[in-house]
Short mmCIF file of C-alpha atoms and ligand atoms in Angstrom, two decimals:
data_model
loop_
_atom_site.label_atom_id
_atom_site.label_comp_id
_atom_site.label_asym_id
_atom_site.label_seq_id
_atom_site.Cartn_x
_atom_site.Cartn_y
_atom_site.Cartn_z
CA UNK A 25 0.00 0.00 0.00
CA UNK A 26 1.46 3.35 -1.08
CA UNK A 27 0.07 5.81 1.45
CA UNK A 28 1.27 8.72 -0.69
CA UNK A 29 -1.96 8.16 -2.57
CA UNK A 30 -3.73 9.89 0.32
CA UNK A 31 -1.79 13.06 -0.47
CA UNK A 32 -3.54 13.20 -3.83
CA UNK A 33 -6.92 13.72 -2.15
CA UNK A 34 -8.06 17.36 -1.98
CA UNK A 35 -9.12 18.94 1.28
CA UNK A 36 -10.07 22.33 2.62
CA UNK A 37 -9.34 23.93 5.96
CA UNK A 38 -12.36 24.49 8.18
CA UNK A 39 -13.15 25.62 11.69
CA UNK A 40 -15.84 23.32 13.06
CA UNK A 41 -17.55 24.97 16.01
CA UNK A 42 -20.27 24.21 18.54
CA UNK A 43 -21.89 25.87 21.54
CA UNK A 44 -21.43 24.32 24.99
CA UNK A 45 -24.09 26.12 27.00
CA UNK A 46 -22.84 29.70 27.07
CA UNK A 47 -19.39 28.76 25.83
CA UNK A 48 -18.30 28.58 22.18
CA UNK A 49 -15.87 25.78 21.28
CA UNK A 50 -14.22 24.74 18.05
CA UNK A 51 -11.43 22.94 16.26
CA UNK A 52 -9.82 22.72 12.82
CA UNK A 53 -10.94 19.99 10.42
CA UNK A 54 -9.95 19.29 6.84
CA UNK A 55 -12.75 16.90 6.02
CA UNK A 56 -16.15 18.45 5.33
CA UNK A 57 -18.23 17.52 2.35
CA UNK A 58 -21.63 18.14 0.90
CA UNK A 59 -23.57 14.86 0.81
CA UNK A 60 -26.91 15.88 -0.74
CA UNK A 61 -28.47 19.06 -2.09
CA UNK A 62 -32.11 18.30 -1.27
CA UNK A 63 -32.26 18.55 1.63
CA UNK A 64 -28.87 20.28 1.80
CA UNK A 65 -26.65 18.10 3.95
CA UNK A 66 -23.01 18.10 4.98
CA UNK A 67 -20.81 15.61 6.80
CA UNK A 68 -17.69 16.25 8.87
CA UNK A 69 -15.21 13.86 10.46
CA UNK A 70 -14.09 14.87 13.95
CA UNK A 71 -11.45 13.24 16.14
CA UNK A 72 -12.97 11.83 19.32
CA UNK A 73 -10.16 13.39 21.37
CA UNK A 74 -11.33 16.89 20.44
CA UNK A 75 -13.40 18.62 23.09
CA UNK A 76 -15.60 19.93 20.26
CA UNK A 77 -16.50 16.30 19.46
CA UNK A 78 -18.16 15.83 22.84
CA UNK A 79 -20.10 19.08 22.48
CA UNK A 80 -21.42 18.12 19.03
CA UNK A 81 -22.51 14.72 20.37
CA UNK A 82 -24.30 16.40 23.25
CA UNK A 83 -25.96 19.29 21.40
CA UNK A 84 -26.45 17.67 17.94
CA UNK A 85 -25.51 20.94 16.27
CA UNK A 86 -22.34 22.33 14.75
CA UNK A 87 -21.19 25.07 12.40
CA UNK A 88 -18.55 25.07 9.68
CA UNK A 89 -16.47 28.16 8.86
CA UNK A 90 -14.56 27.86 5.58
CA UNK A 91 -11.16 29.53 5.92
CA UNK A 92 -9.79 31.46 2.95
CA UNK A 93 -6.25 32.11 1.74
CA UNK A 94 -6.62 35.56 3.32
CA UNK A 95 -7.71 34.23 6.71
CA UNK A 96 -5.20 35.07 9.45
CA UNK A 97 -3.19 31.82 9.88
CA UNK A 98 -3.09 32.49 13.61
CA UNK A 99 -6.68 31.18 13.59
CA UNK A 100 -5.29 27.78 12.60
CA UNK A 101 -2.89 27.99 15.53
CA UNK A 102 -5.65 29.02 17.92
CA UNK A 103 -8.15 26.40 16.79
CA UNK A 104 -5.83 23.65 15.61
CA UNK A 105 -3.05 23.55 18.18
CA UNK A 106 -4.90 24.12 21.44
CA UNK A 107 -7.78 22.34 23.13
CA UNK A 108 -11.08 23.99 24.04
CA UNK A 109 -10.74 22.03 27.30
CA UNK A 110 -8.23 24.57 28.58
CA UNK A 111 -8.29 27.52 26.18
CA UNK A 112 -11.03 29.95 25.24
CA UNK A 113 -10.27 30.14 21.54
CA UNK A 114 -12.82 32.88 20.96
CA UNK A 115 -11.26 35.61 23.06
CA UNK A 116 -8.74 36.36 20.31
CA UNK A 117 -10.88 35.43 17.29
CA UNK A 118 -13.71 37.56 15.90
CA UNK A 119 -16.96 35.59 15.70
CA UNK A 120 -20.70 36.01 15.65
CA UNK A 121 -23.64 33.83 16.67
CA UNK A 122 -25.82 32.26 13.96
CA UNK A 123 -28.67 29.90 14.92
CA UNK A 124 -27.18 29.67 18.39
CA UNK A 125 -23.80 28.59 17.00
CA UNK A 126 -20.51 30.51 16.83
CA UNK A 127 -19.16 31.20 13.34
CA UNK A 128 -15.90 32.99 12.62
CA UNK A 129 -15.82 36.31 10.76
CA UNK A 130 -12.49 36.12 8.88
CA UNK A 131 -13.72 33.40 6.47
CA UNK A 132 -15.24 32.65 3.03
CA UNK A 133 -18.55 31.19 4.13
CA UNK A 134 -20.32 29.47 6.99
CA UNK A 135 -22.93 26.75 7.49
CA UNK A 136 -24.98 25.82 10.52
CA UNK A 137 -25.84 22.14 10.66
CA UNK A 138 -28.22 19.99 12.71
CA UNK A 139 -26.92 16.44 13.15
CA UNK A 140 -29.20 13.73 11.78
CA UNK A 141 -26.87 10.73 11.90
CA UNK A 142 -23.46 9.85 13.18
CA UNK A 143 -21.12 7.02 12.33
CA UNK A 144 -18.43 5.62 14.60
CA UNK A 145 -15.24 5.48 12.55
CA UNK A 146 -12.79 4.34 15.23
CA UNK A 147 -10.64 7.33 16.11
CA UNK A 148 -13.21 9.69 14.55
CA UNK A 149 -16.95 10.19 14.34
CA UNK A 150 -18.56 11.18 11.06
CA UNK A 151 -21.38 13.60 11.77
CA UNK A 152 -23.99 13.96 9.01
CA UNK A 153 -26.49 16.78 9.26
CA UNK A 154 -28.98 19.03 7.55
CA UNK A 155 -27.87 22.56 6.76
CA UNK A 156 -30.13 24.95 8.66
CA UNK A 157 -28.56 28.12 7.26
CA UNK A 158 -25.49 29.28 5.35
CA UNK A 159 -23.96 32.51 4.08
CA UNK A 160 -21.04 33.74 1.97
CA UNK A 161 -18.71 36.17 3.74
CA UNK A 162 -15.99 36.80 1.15
CA UNK A 163 -15.03 35.92 -2.40
CA UNK A 164 -11.45 35.15 -1.37
CA UNK A 165 -10.13 31.79 -2.55
CA UNK A 166 -10.99 29.03 -0.08
CA UNK A 167 -7.92 27.70 1.66
CA UNK A 168 -6.93 24.17 0.69
CA UNK A 169 -4.94 21.85 2.88
CA UNK A 170 -2.24 21.84 0.19
CA UNK A 171 -2.05 25.66 0.33
CA UNK A 172 -1.74 25.54 4.10
CA UNK A 173 1.24 23.23 3.84
CA UNK A 174 2.93 24.67 0.77
CA UNK A 175 2.48 28.39 1.41
CA UNK A 176 1.75 29.11 5.05
CA UNK A 177 4.15 26.64 6.57
CA UNK A 178 7.03 27.38 4.31
CA UNK A 179 7.36 31.13 4.60
CA UNK A 180 7.98 34.20 6.69
CA UNK A 181 5.49 35.37 9.31
CA UNK A 182 2.07 36.57 8.34
CA UNK A 183 3.15 39.97 9.63
CA UNK A 184 5.41 40.21 6.60
CA UNK A 185 3.06 41.52 3.92
CA UNK A 186 4.92 39.78 1.14
CA UNK A 187 4.76 36.29 2.56
CA UNK A 188 2.67 34.84 -0.26
CA UNK A 189 4.83 36.31 -2.99
CA UNK A 190 7.98 35.15 -1.26
CA UNK A 191 6.73 31.60 -1.35
CA UNK A 192 6.90 31.61 -5.12
CA UNK A 193 10.59 32.36 -5.13
CA UNK A 194 13.43 29.94 -4.45
CA UNK A 195 14.87 30.03 -0.95
CA UNK A 196 17.82 32.37 -0.59
CA UNK A 197 20.82 30.27 0.36
CA UNK A 198 22.28 32.82 2.78
CA UNK A 199 19.21 32.52 5.03
CA UNK A 200 18.86 30.03 7.82
CA UNK A 201 15.70 27.99 8.24
CA UNK A 202 14.16 27.42 11.66
CA UNK A 203 11.33 24.90 12.05
CA UNK A 204 8.64 25.04 14.72
CA UNK A 205 8.83 21.67 16.48
CA UNK A 206 5.12 21.89 17.34
CA UNK A 207 3.45 22.65 14.00
CA UNK A 208 6.21 22.53 11.40
CA UNK A 209 6.08 26.22 10.44
CA UNK A 210 9.38 27.34 8.90
CA UNK A 211 10.93 30.74 9.55
CA UNK A 212 13.63 31.96 7.18
CA UNK A 213 16.17 34.59 8.19
CA UNK A 214 19.70 35.14 9.33
CA UNK A 215 18.66 34.48 12.91
CA UNK A 216 15.43 33.82 14.75
CA UNK A 217 14.37 36.84 16.85
CA UNK A 218 14.30 35.90 20.55
CA UNK A 219 10.79 37.33 20.90
CA UNK A 220 9.50 35.47 17.85
CA UNK A 221 6.12 33.78 18.22
CA UNK A 222 5.01 31.07 15.80
CA UNK A 223 2.20 32.60 13.69
CA UNK A 224 0.52 29.21 13.35
CA UNK A 225 0.63 27.66 16.83
CA UNK A 226 1.78 30.63 18.98
CA UNK A 227 4.78 28.81 20.46
CA UNK A 228 7.80 30.95 21.48
CA UNK A 229 11.21 31.01 19.80
CA UNK A 230 12.39 28.24 22.15
CA UNK A 231 10.13 25.80 20.32
CA UNK A 232 12.10 26.34 17.09
CA UNK A 233 15.21 24.49 15.99
CA UNK A 234 17.68 25.34 13.26
CA UNK A 235 17.45 23.17 10.16
CA UNK A 236 20.85 22.07 8.93
FE1 LIG B 569 4.22 26.47 15.36
#
């Protein structure tokens, strides 16, 4: 079995969110797909270890926010590299309530979904549900998982306004490359600033190591 075949599948990058009483929770998922158009239905696959998983099982409702290439990558760090068990991911992320569910604002589009069926898939649960509402927020290109890896991870911080353009150019050999040991983000430069914070997972400079 050549598992590289899995890398040929296309995925997006989504924030899947739910409401735990008065508290919004959420995580990053790359598997969300439309199943039917009438009624409009969508399925997502969520890891059972995610706190959001337990809230979806309990409340039978979730929302999907589709991230775009212009979405601040720090959102991926906030939602993808922390747990809602011990972090309030929404204090630093702009969101609004739709149908009693939190949806992010810096996105392409959102859906609110009411779960109709769920399938135990071992490490994950596949939640299938009917779309109760949806809206487009921006015409920016939806972020793909491939874009996240090829562009966001490989380049200078989001704070550098040229980070997308830089990704299309060959690496300059005089620069050093430092990799975040938590999320794999790569910083290029002569040296890593001591106060550097990973734009993806928010880890400090001490979490980085020099690539040789
Ligand atoms: Fe990181």
